PDB file of C-alpha atoms in Angstrom:
ATOM      1  CA  MET A   1      -7.864  11.946 -14.766  1.00  0.00           C
ATOM      2  CA  SER A   2      -9.022  10.169 -17.912  1.00  0.00           C
ATOM      3  CA  SER A   3      -5.446   9.202 -18.769  1.00  0.00           C
ATOM      4  CA  PHE A   4      -5.012   7.718 -15.294  1.00  0.00           C
ATOM      5  CA  LEU A   5      -8.197   5.670 -15.691  1.00  0.00           C
ATOM      6  CA  GLU A   6      -6.983   4.473 -19.075  1.00  0.00           C
ATOM      7  CA  LEU A   7      -3.729   3.450 -17.426  1.00  0.00           C
ATOM      8  CA  LEU A   8      -5.638   1.555 -14.751  1.00  0.00           C
ATOM      9  CA  SER A   9      -7.550  -0.349 -17.430  1.00  0.00           C
ATOM     10  CA  ILE A  10      -4.249  -1.830 -18.610  1.00  0.00           C
ATOM     11  CA  TYR A  11      -3.836  -3.442 -15.183  1.00  0.00           C
ATOM     12  CA  LYS A  12      -7.422  -4.686 -14.877  1.00  0.00           C
ATOM     13  CA  TRP A  13      -6.146  -8.140 -13.898  1.00  0.00           C
ATOM     14  CA  SER A  14      -2.730  -7.533 -12.351  1.00  0.00           C
ATOM     15  CA  LEU A  15      -4.021  -4.910  -9.891  1.00  0.00           C
ATOM     16  CA  PRO A  16      -6.839  -6.966  -8.284  1.00  0.00           C
ATOM     17  CA  ALA A  17      -4.694 -10.110  -8.417  1.00  0.00           C
ATOM     18  CA  SER A  18      -1.836  -8.450  -6.540  1.00  0.00           C
ATOM     19  CA  VAL A  19      -4.208  -6.936  -3.969  1.00  0.00           C
ATOM     20  CA  PHE A  20      -5.956 -10.262  -3.312  1.00  0.00           C
ATOM     21  CA  ALA A  21      -2.598 -12.044  -3.172  1.00  0.00           C
ATOM     22  CA  ALA A  22      -1.255  -9.533  -0.645  1.00  0.00           C
ATOM     23  CA  GLY A  23      -4.258 -10.104   1.616  1.00  0.00           C
ATOM     24  CA  VAL A  24      -4.018 -13.892   1.393  1.00  0.00           C
ATOM     25  CA  LEU A  25      -0.267 -13.850   1.986  1.00  0.00           C
ATOM     26  CA  SER A  26      -0.753 -11.746   5.125  1.00  0.00           C
ATOM     27  CA  LEU A  27      -3.249 -14.299   6.485  1.00  0.00           C
ATOM     28  CA  ILE A  28      -0.823 -17.116   5.696  1.00  0.00           C
ATOM     29  CA  GLY A  29       2.043 -15.238   7.316  1.00  0.00           C
ATOM     30  CA  ALA A  30      -0.027 -14.660  10.454  1.00  0.00           C
ATOM     31  CA  GLN A  31      -0.580 -18.387  10.966  1.00  0.00           C
ATOM     32  CA  TRP A  32       3.061 -19.334  10.409  1.00  0.00           C
ATOM     33  CA  THR A  33       4.218 -16.495  12.666  1.00  0.00           C
ATOM     34  CA  ALA A  34       1.831 -17.590  15.439  1.00  0.00           C
ATOM     35  CA  ARG A  35       3.391 -21.054  15.286  1.00  0.00           C
ATOM     36  CA  GLY A  36       6.858 -19.580  15.709  1.00  0.00           C
ATOM     37  CA  GLN A  37       7.767 -20.664  12.175  1.00  0.00           C
ATOM     38  CA  SER A  38       8.426 -17.357  10.439  1.00  0.00           C
ATOM     39  CA  ALA A  39      11.889 -18.518   9.462  1.00  0.00           C
ATOM     40  CA  GLN A  40      10.444 -21.674   7.917  1.00  0.00           C
ATOM     41  CA  ILE A  41       8.057 -19.812   5.602  1.00  0.00           C
ATOM     42  CA  PHE A  42      11.018 -17.608   4.680  1.00  0.00           C
ATOM     43  CA  VAL A  43      12.891 -20.739   3.584  1.00  0.00           C
ATOM     44  CA  LEU A  44       9.827 -22.169   1.827  1.00  0.00           C
ATOM     45  CA  SER A  45       9.579 -19.003  -0.247  1.00  0.00           C
ATOM     46  CA  GLN A  46      13.231 -19.294  -1.239  1.00  0.00           C
ATOM     47  CA  GLY A  47      12.708 -22.959  -2.116  1.00  0.00           C
ATOM     48  CA  SER A  48       9.771 -21.975  -4.325  1.00  0.00           C
ATOM     49  CA  SER A  49      11.904 -19.247  -5.865  1.00  0.00           C
ATOM     50  CA  LEU A  50      14.565 -21.830  -6.729  1.00  0.00           C
ATOM     51  CA  GLY A  51      11.900 -23.957  -8.415  1.00  0.00           C
ATOM     52  CA  VAL A  52      10.627 -20.992 -10.434  1.00  0.00           C
ATOM     53  CA  VAL A  53      14.164 -20.132 -11.562  1.00  0.00           C
ATOM     54  CA  LEU A  54      14.730 -23.781 -12.499  1.00  0.00           C
ATOM     55  CA  GLY A  55      11.577 -23.646 -14.616  1.00  0.00           C
ATOM     56  CA  LEU A  56      12.808 -20.477 -16.333  1.00  0.00           C
ATOM     57  CA  ALA A  57      16.155 -22.138 -17.030  1.00  0.00           C
ATOM     58  CA  LEU A  58      14.523 -25.220 -18.559  1.00  0.00           C
ATOM     59  CA  ASN A  59      12.291 -23.050 -20.738  1.00  0.00           C
ATOM     60  CA  ILE A  60      15.333 -21.149 -22.000  1.00  0.00           C
ATOM     61  CA  ILE A  61      17.390 -24.295 -22.607  1.00  0.00           C
ATOM     62  CA  PHE A  62      14.640 -26.078 -24.551  1.00  0.00           C
ATOM     63  CA  GLY A  63      13.275 -22.954 -26.225  1.00  0.00           C
ATOM     64  CA  THR A  64       9.803 -23.349 -24.734  1.00  0.00           C
ATOM     65  CA  ASP A  65       7.442 -20.940 -23.004  1.00  0.00           C
ATOM     66  CA  LEU A  66       5.648 -23.153 -20.497  1.00  0.00           C
ATOM     67  CA  HIS A  67       4.670 -20.864 -17.618  1.00  0.00           C
ATOM     68  CA  ALA A  68       2.914 -23.764 -15.906  1.00  0.00           C
ATOM     69  CA  LEU A  69       6.295 -25.484 -15.586  1.00  0.00           C
ATOM     70  CA  ASN A  70       7.572 -22.643 -13.396  1.00  0.00           C
ATOM     71  CA  LEU A  71       4.546 -22.917 -11.102  1.00  0.00           C
ATOM     72  CA  VAL A  72       4.763 -26.712 -10.865  1.00  0.00           C
ATOM     73  CA  LEU A  73       8.485 -26.655 -10.068  1.00  0.00           C
ATOM     74  CA  GLY A  74       8.001 -23.786  -7.613  1.00  0.00           C
ATOM     75  CA  PHE A  75       5.309 -25.772  -5.798  1.00  0.00           C
ATOM     76  CA  SER A  76       7.350 -28.999  -5.907  1.00  0.00           C
ATOM     77  CA  LEU A  77      10.561 -27.447  -4.582  1.00  0.00           C
ATOM     78  CA  GLY A  78       8.576 -25.670  -1.878  1.00  0.00           C
ATOM     79  CA  TRP A  79       6.953 -28.965  -0.876  1.00  0.00           C
ATOM     80  CA  LEU A  80      10.316 -30.745  -0.745  1.00  0.00           C
ATOM     81  CA  THR A  81      11.676 -27.866   1.323  1.00  0.00           C
ATOM     82  CA  LEU A  82       8.759 -28.240   3.738  1.00  0.00           C
ATOM     83  CA  LEU A  83       9.342 -31.984   4.161  1.00  0.00           C
ATOM     84  CA  PHE A  84      13.107 -31.579   4.456  1.00  0.00           C
ATOM     85  CA  SER A  85      12.887 -28.775   7.005  1.00  0.00           C
ATOM     86  CA  HIS A  86      10.339 -30.725   9.085  1.00  0.00           C
ATOM     87  CA  ARG A  87      12.684 -33.710   9.148  1.00  0.00           C
ATOM     88  CA  LEU A  88      15.759 -31.666  10.087  1.00  0.00           C
ATOM     89  CA  THR A  89      14.055 -29.688  12.856  1.00  0.00           C
ATOM     90  CA  GLN A  90      11.950 -32.459  14.394  1.00  0.00           C
ATOM     91  CA  GLY A  91      12.480 -32.546  18.157  1.00  0.00           C
ATOM     92  CA  ARG A  92      14.787 -29.509  18.160  1.00  0.00           C
ATOM     93  CA  SER A  93      14.066 -26.436  20.251  1.00  0.00           C
ATOM     94  CA  ASP A  94      16.363 -24.084  18.319  1.00  0.00           C
ATOM     95  CA  ARG A  95      15.453 -24.304  14.641  1.00  0.00           C
ATOM     96  CA  ASN A  96      16.317 -20.893  13.240  1.00  0.00           C
ATOM     97  CA  HIS A  97      19.943 -21.731  12.485  1.00  0.00           C
ATOM     98  CA  ILE A  98      18.790 -24.731  10.429  1.00  0.00           C
ATOM     99  CA  TYR A  99      16.324 -22.597   8.491  1.00  0.00           C
ATOM    100  CA  LEU A 100      19.002 -19.979   7.834  1.00  0.00           C
ATOM    101  CA  THR A 101      21.387 -22.674   6.612  1.00  0.00           C
ATOM    102  CA  LEU A 102      18.749 -23.961   4.194  1.00  0.00           C
ATOM    103  CA  PHE A 103      18.023 -20.424   3.028  1.00  0.00           C
ATOM    104  CA  VAL A 104      21.686 -19.766   2.255  1.00  0.00           C
ATOM    105  CA  LEU A 105      21.938 -23.129   0.476  1.00  0.00           C
ATOM    106  CA  PHE A 106      18.928 -22.422  -1.753  1.00  0.00           C
ATOM    107  CA  LEU A 107      20.166 -18.913  -2.447  1.00  0.00           C
ATOM    108  CA  ALA A 108      23.557 -20.294  -3.505  1.00  0.00           C
ATOM    109  CA  LEU A 109      21.893 -22.899  -5.743  1.00  0.00           C
ATOM    110  CA  THR A 110      19.761 -20.200  -7.340  1.00  0.00           C
ATOM    111  CA  TYR A 111      22.812 -18.068  -8.083  1.00  0.00           C
ATOM    112  CA  MET A 112      24.716 -21.091  -9.395  1.00  0.00           C
ATOM    113  CA  LEU A 113      21.828 -22.000 -11.695  1.00  0.00           C
ATOM    114  CA  THR A 114      21.713 -18.439 -12.977  1.00  0.00           C
ATOM    115  CA  SER A 115      25.446 -18.453 -13.680  1.00  0.00           C
ATOM    116  CA  MET A 116      25.132 -21.704 -15.628  1.00  0.00           C
ATOM    117  CA  THR A 117      22.378 -20.178 -17.781  1.00  0.00           C
ATOM    118  CA  PRO A 118      23.608 -16.713 -18.879  1.00  0.00           C
ATOM    119  CA  ALA A 119      20.345 -15.924 -20.695  1.00  0.00           C
ATOM    120  CA  LEU A 120      18.587 -16.226 -17.335  1.00  0.00           C
ATOM    121  CA  GLU A 121      20.358 -13.236 -15.799  1.00  0.00           C
ATOM    122  CA  SER A 122      17.938 -10.789 -17.400  1.00  0.00           C
ATOM    123  CA  HIS A 123      15.060 -12.577 -15.640  1.00  0.00           C
ATOM    124  CA  MET A 124      16.573 -12.492 -12.160  1.00  0.00           C
ATOM    125  CA  ALA A 125      15.584  -8.931 -11.289  1.00  0.00           C
ATOM    126  CA  ALA A 126      11.967  -9.765 -12.109  1.00  0.00           C
ATOM    127  CA  ALA A 127      12.176 -13.040 -10.184  1.00  0.00           C
ATOM    128  CA  TYR A 128      13.407 -11.340  -7.002  1.00  0.00           C
ATOM    129  CA  PHE A 129      12.120  -7.777  -7.089  1.00  0.00           C
ATOM    130  CA  GLY A 130       9.121  -8.306  -9.370  1.00  0.00           C
ATOM    131  CA  ASP A 131       7.232  -5.852 -11.546  1.00  0.00           C
ATOM    132  CA  LEU A 132       3.457  -5.900 -11.347  1.00  0.00           C
ATOM    133  CA  ALA A 133       3.261  -3.598 -14.362  1.00  0.00           C
ATOM    134  CA  VAL A 134       4.446  -6.338 -16.724  1.00  0.00           C
ATOM    135  CA  MET A 135       2.222  -9.124 -15.381  1.00  0.00           C
ATOM    136  CA  SER A 136       0.165 -10.568 -18.226  1.00  0.00           C
ATOM    137  CA  ASP A 137      -3.625 -10.785 -18.108  1.00  0.00           C
ATOM    138  CA  LEU A 138      -3.413 -14.586 -18.031  1.00  0.00           C
ATOM    139  CA  ALA A 139      -0.969 -14.536 -15.112  1.00  0.00           C
ATOM    140  CA  GLY A 140      -3.213 -12.075 -13.276  1.00  0.00           C
ATOM    141  CA  GLN A 141      -6.224 -14.313 -13.821  1.00  0.00           C
ATOM    142  CA  ILE A 142      -4.373 -17.406 -12.579  1.00  0.00           C
ATOM    143  CA  VAL A 143      -3.039 -15.637  -9.488  1.00  0.00           C
ATOM    144  CA  GLY A 144      -6.472 -14.134  -8.831  1.00  0.00           C
ATOM    145  CA  VAL A 145      -8.215 -17.515  -8.948  1.00  0.00           C
ATOM    146  CA  ILE A 146      -5.595 -19.133  -6.696  1.00  0.00           C
ATOM    147  CA  ALA A 147      -5.799 -16.238  -4.235  1.00  0.00           C
ATOM    148  CA  LEU A 148      -9.604 -16.314  -4.104  1.00  0.00           C
ATOM    149  CA  LEU A 149      -9.714 -20.076  -3.528  1.00  0.00           C
ATOM    150  CA  ALA A 150      -7.083 -19.788  -0.799  1.00  0.00           C
ATOM    151  CA  LEU A 151      -8.921 -16.844   0.768  1.00  0.00           C
ATOM    152  CA  ALA A 152     -12.194 -18.792   0.863  1.00  0.00           C
ATOM    153  CA  PHE A 153     -10.543 -21.777   2.562  1.00  0.00           C
ATOM    154  CA  ILE A 154      -8.586 -19.706   5.073  1.00  0.00           C
ATOM    155  CA  LEU A 155     -11.505 -17.498   6.107  1.00  0.00           C
ATOM    156  CA  LYS A 156     -13.826 -20.500   6.407  1.00  0.00           C
ATOM    157  CA  ASN A 157     -11.334 -22.299   8.658  1.00  0.00           C
ATOM    158  CA  TRP A 158      -9.761 -19.216  10.260  1.00  0.00           C
ATOM    159  CA  LYS A 159     -10.884 -20.006  13.806  1.00  0.00           C
ATOM    160  CA  ILE A 160      -9.731 -23.625  13.547  1.00  0.00           C
ATOM    161  CA  LEU A 161      -6.365 -22.628  12.112  1.00  0.00           C
ATOM    162  CA  SER A 162      -5.966 -19.864  14.686  1.00  0.00           C
ATOM    163  CA  LEU A 163      -6.817 -22.246  17.526  1.00  0.00           C
ATOM    164  CA  SER A 164      -4.107 -24.609  16.325  1.00  0.00           C
ATOM    165  CA  SER A 165      -1.608 -21.794  15.866  1.00  0.00           C
ATOM    166  CA  PHE A 166      -2.207 -19.792  19.022  1.00  0.00           C
ATOM    167  CA  GLN A 167      -3.183 -22.421  21.607  1.00  0.00           C
ATOM    168  CA  LEU A 168      -1.473 -25.682  20.682  1.00  0.00           C
ATOM    169  CA  SER A 169       2.207 -25.974  21.522  1.00  0.00           C
ATOM    170  CA  ASN A 170       2.798 -29.432  20.023  1.00  0.00           C
ATOM    171  CA  SER A 171       3.788 -28.586  16.440  1.00  0.00           C
ATOM    172  CA  SER A 172       3.803 -32.255  15.383  1.00  0.00           C
ATOM    173  CA  LEU A 173       0.145 -32.512  16.465  1.00  0.00           C
ATOM    174  CA  ILE A 174      -0.697 -29.428  14.430  1.00  0.00           C
ATOM    175  CA  HIS A 175       1.071 -30.892  11.435  1.00  0.00           C
ATOM    176  CA  ARG A 176      -1.012 -34.089  11.559  1.00  0.00           C
ATOM    177  CA  GLN A 177      -4.378 -32.327  11.398  1.00  0.00           C
ATOM    178  CA  PRO A 178      -6.062 -32.639   7.943  1.00  0.00           C
ATOM    179  CA  LYS A 179      -7.039 -28.950   7.886  1.00  0.00           C
ATOM    180  CA  ASN A 180      -3.455 -27.989   8.558  1.00  0.00           C
ATOM    181  CA  THR A 181      -2.159 -30.247   5.789  1.00  0.00           C
ATOM    182  CA  ALA A 182      -4.529 -28.521   3.361  1.00  0.00           C
ATOM    183  CA  PHE A 183      -3.355 -25.160   4.708  1.00  0.00           C
ATOM    184  CA  GLU A 184       0.286 -26.092   4.111  1.00  0.00           C
ATOM    185  CA  MET A 185      -0.481 -27.147   0.523  1.00  0.00           C
ATOM    186  CA  LEU A 186      -2.291 -23.851  -0.063  1.00  0.00           C
ATOM    187  CA  THR A 187       0.680 -22.021   1.412  1.00  0.00           C
ATOM    188  CA  LEU A 188       2.971 -23.691  -1.106  1.00  0.00           C
ATOM    189  CA  LEU A 189       0.629 -23.007  -4.037  1.00  0.00           C
ATOM    190  CA  VAL A 190       0.039 -19.336  -3.190  1.00  0.00           C
ATOM    191  CA  THR A 191       3.717 -18.760  -2.443  1.00  0.00           C
ATOM    192  CA  ALA A 192       4.855 -20.380  -5.695  1.00  0.00           C
ATOM    193  CA  ALA A 193       2.328 -18.378  -7.733  1.00  0.00           C
ATOM    194  CA  ALA A 194       3.284 -15.130  -5.988  1.00  0.00           C
ATOM    195  CA  VAL A 195       7.028 -15.675  -6.397  1.00  0.00           C
ATOM    196  CA  GLN A 196       6.614 -16.579 -10.065  1.00  0.00           C
ATOM    197  CA  ASN A 197       4.419 -13.637 -11.031  1.00  0.00           C
ATOM    198  CA  MET A 198       5.115 -10.917  -8.452  1.00  0.00           C
ATOM    199  CA  GLY A 199       8.597 -11.673  -7.192  1.00  0.00           C
ATOM    200  CA  TYR A 200      10.267 -12.750  -3.970  1.00  0.00           C
ATOM    201  CA  LEU A 201      10.242  -9.258  -2.436  1.00  0.00           C
ATOM    202  CA  PHE A 202       6.471  -8.879  -2.840  1.00  0.00           C
ATOM    203  CA  THR A 203       5.879 -12.351  -1.410  1.00  0.00           C
ATOM    204  CA  ILE A 204       8.026 -11.949   1.702  1.00  0.00           C
ATOM    205  CA  GLY A 205       6.845  -8.398   2.346  1.00  0.00           C
ATOM    206  CA  SER A 206       3.173  -9.327   2.114  1.00  0.00           C
ATOM    207  CA  LEU A 207       3.703 -12.343   4.379  1.00  0.00           C
ATOM    208  CA  PHE A 208       5.131 -10.373   7.293  1.00  0.00           C
ATOM    209  CA  ILE A 209       4.559  -6.596   7.128  1.00  0.00           C
ATOM    210  CA  GLY A 210       0.859  -6.628   7.989  1.00  0.00           C
ATOM    211  CA  THR A 211       1.386  -9.228  10.695  1.00  0.00           C
ATOM    212  CA  SER A 212       4.237  -7.290  12.292  1.00  0.00           C
ATOM    213  CA  PHE A 213       2.284  -4.051  12.672  1.00  0.00           C
ATOM    214  CA  ALA A 214      -1.093  -5.587  13.517  1.00  0.00           C
ATOM    215  CA  ALA A 215       0.402  -7.697  16.298  1.00  0.00           C
ATOM    216  CA  HIS A 216       1.449  -4.545  18.177  1.00  0.00           C
ATOM    217  CA  SER A 217      -1.785  -2.611  17.729  1.00  0.00           C
ATOM    218  CA  SER A 218      -4.601  -5.154  18.210  1.00  0.00           C
ATOM    219  CA  ARG A 219      -6.581  -6.114  21.300  1.00  0.00           C
ATOM    220  CA  ASP A 220      -8.036  -9.414  20.119  1.00  0.00           C
ATOM    221  CA  LEU A 221      -7.999 -11.880  17.222  1.00  0.00           C
ATOM    222  CA  LYS A 222     -10.780 -10.100  15.316  1.00  0.00           C
ATOM    223  CA  SER A 223      -9.123  -6.683  15.402  1.00  0.00           C
ATOM    224  CA  TYR A 224      -5.775  -8.318  14.619  1.00  0.00           C
ATOM    225  CA  THR A 225      -7.196  -9.957  11.488  1.00  0.00           C
ATOM    226  CA  GLN A 226      -8.967  -6.780  10.366  1.00  0.00           C
ATOM    227  CA  ARG A 227      -5.914  -4.580  10.845  1.00  0.00           C
ATOM    228  CA  MET A 228      -3.648  -7.054   9.110  1.00  0.00           C
ATOM    229  CA  LEU A 229      -5.897  -7.264   6.044  1.00  0.00           C
ATOM    230  CA  PHE A 230      -6.318  -3.492   6.005  1.00  0.00           C
ATOM    231  CA  ILE A 231      -2.558  -2.945   6.036  1.00  0.00           C
ATOM    232  CA  SER A 232      -1.801  -5.454   3.298  1.00  0.00           C
ATOM    233  CA  VAL A 233      -4.707  -4.595   0.967  1.00  0.00           C
ATOM    234  CA  SER A 234      -4.762  -0.801   1.332  1.00  0.00           C
ATOM    235  CA  GLY A 235      -0.955  -0.668   1.339  1.00  0.00           C
ATOM    236  CA  SER A 236      -0.838  -2.593  -1.925  1.00  0.00           C
ATOM    237  CA  LEU A 237      -3.397  -0.261  -3.507  1.00  0.00           C
ATOM    238  CA  LEU A 238      -1.528   2.800  -2.262  1.00  0.00           C
ATOM    239  CA  GLY A 239       1.797   1.545  -3.573  1.00  0.00           C
ATOM    240  CA  PHE A 240       0.352   0.589  -6.944  1.00  0.00           C
ATOM    241  CA  VAL A 241      -1.275   4.015  -7.403  1.00  0.00           C
ATOM    242  CA  ILE A 242       1.928   5.834  -6.423  1.00  0.00           C
ATOM    243  CA  SER A 243       3.883   3.762  -8.923  1.00  0.00           C
ATOM    244  CA  LEU A 244       1.396   4.570 -11.695  1.00  0.00           C
ATOM    245  CA  LEU A 245       1.436   8.282 -10.922  1.00  0.00           C
ATOM    246  CA  SER A 246       5.235   8.322 -11.033  1.00  0.00           C
ATOM    247  CA  THR A 247       6.328   6.115 -13.919  1.00  0.00           C
ATOM    248  CA  ASN A 248       9.945   6.147 -12.709  1.00  0.00           C
ATOM    249  CA  LEU A 249       9.130   4.222  -9.535  1.00  0.00           C
ATOM    250  CA  PRO A 250       8.945   0.390  -9.668  1.00  0.00           C
ATOM    251  CA  THR A 251       5.704  -1.204  -8.538  1.00  0.00           C
ATOM    252  CA  VAL A 252       6.793  -3.789  -5.967  1.00  0.00           C
ATOM    253  CA  PRO A 253       9.021  -1.499  -3.836  1.00  0.00           C
ATOM    254  CA  CYS A 254       6.164   1.029  -3.862  1.00  0.00           C
ATOM    255  CA  VAL A 255       3.758  -1.679  -2.681  1.00  0.00           C
ATOM    256  CA  ILE A 256       6.129  -2.654   0.130  1.00  0.00           C
ATOM    257  CA  LEU A 257       6.518   0.974   1.210  1.00  0.00           C
ATOM    258  CA  GLY A 258       2.753   1.434   0.956  1.00  0.00           C
ATOM    259  CA  GLN A 259       2.180  -1.460   3.346  1.00  0.00           C
ATOM    260  CA  VAL A 260       4.727  -0.044   5.780  1.00  0.00           C
ATOM    261  CA  VAL A 261       3.067   3.390   5.642  1.00  0.00           C
ATOM    262  CA  MET A 262      -0.375   1.921   6.333  1.00  0.00           C
ATOM    263  CA  GLY A 263       1.130  -0.191   9.099  1.00  0.00           C
ATOM    264  CA  LEU A 264       2.636   2.878  10.737  1.00  0.00           C
ATOM    265  CA  MET A 265      -0.706   4.664  10.516  1.00  0.00           C
ATOM    266  CA  THR A 266      -2.525   1.840  12.299  1.00  0.00           C
ATOM    267  CA  TYR A 267       0.268   1.641  14.874  1.00  0.00           C
ATOM    268  CA  VAL A 268       0.007   5.364  15.670  1.00  0.00           C
ATOM    269  CA  LYS A 269      -3.798   5.180  15.957  1.00  0.00           C
ATOM    270  CA  LYS A 270      -3.850   2.147  18.257  1.00  0.00           C
TER     271      LYS A 270
END
C-alpha cells in the first residue's frame, strides 16, 4: 500500500490535471453535441493536433524546447479550423461530409509533416495516444489551471449555454452571442492543451464518452450533467489506478476503458 501511495505522489499534478480536464472536456462535448456539431469538434481537435505537431517539428528543427509554442500553434490552428469550417458549412443542411473531408485533410497534413521530419516520428505515439505517466509537473500545473478556469466559466454559464444549445435552432444566432464566442475560445484552448499534453485519444474520448452514455440514462438536464461528470471523472480515476497497478498497461487507453465501464454502469442502473 505504501509503495502505491509513493507511486501516486509522482503523479501529484498529472493525475488531478487529467481528471479535471476529462470533466471539462465532457461538458464541452455535451454543448457541441447538443448543437449537432459533434463532427465539427472532432475536426477542431484534429486541427489542434496538427498545430501541436507543427510546434514539435519547429522545436526539433531549431533545436529549441518551447512547449508554449506547441500550445499557441495548437490553439491557432484550431481557431483557423473553426473559422474555415463555419465558412464552408454556412447555410448547408448536410455538413458532416465537409467535416470529414477537413478531418482527412488535416490527418494527411499531419502525416506529411511527420514524414518530412524523421525525428518527429518518435513523438507521434505520444501525440495521438498520449501517456499521462510522463506528463511533467509543469505541464500538469498548466493543464490544471486551464481546466479550472474553463470549468468555472462553463458552470457559471451552464444554463445560458444549455439554453442556446438545446432550444435555439439558428446556429448563426448562437455563434453571434458573446458568451458563446467565449465558450468557443475556451473550447480551443482546452482542446489544444489536452491534445498537447494528454494526446488526441484522451481528448476525443473525454469529449464524447460521458455525453453518449448520460444522454441515454438521464431524465433532465441536471441528472444529465451529473451523470456525465460522474462518468468522465470517476472513469478517469479508475483507468489511472488500473494503469498504475499494472505497469504494463498504458494510461490513456485505461482511462478510456474506465470511462466506458462507468458509462455502462450508469446505463444499467438508469
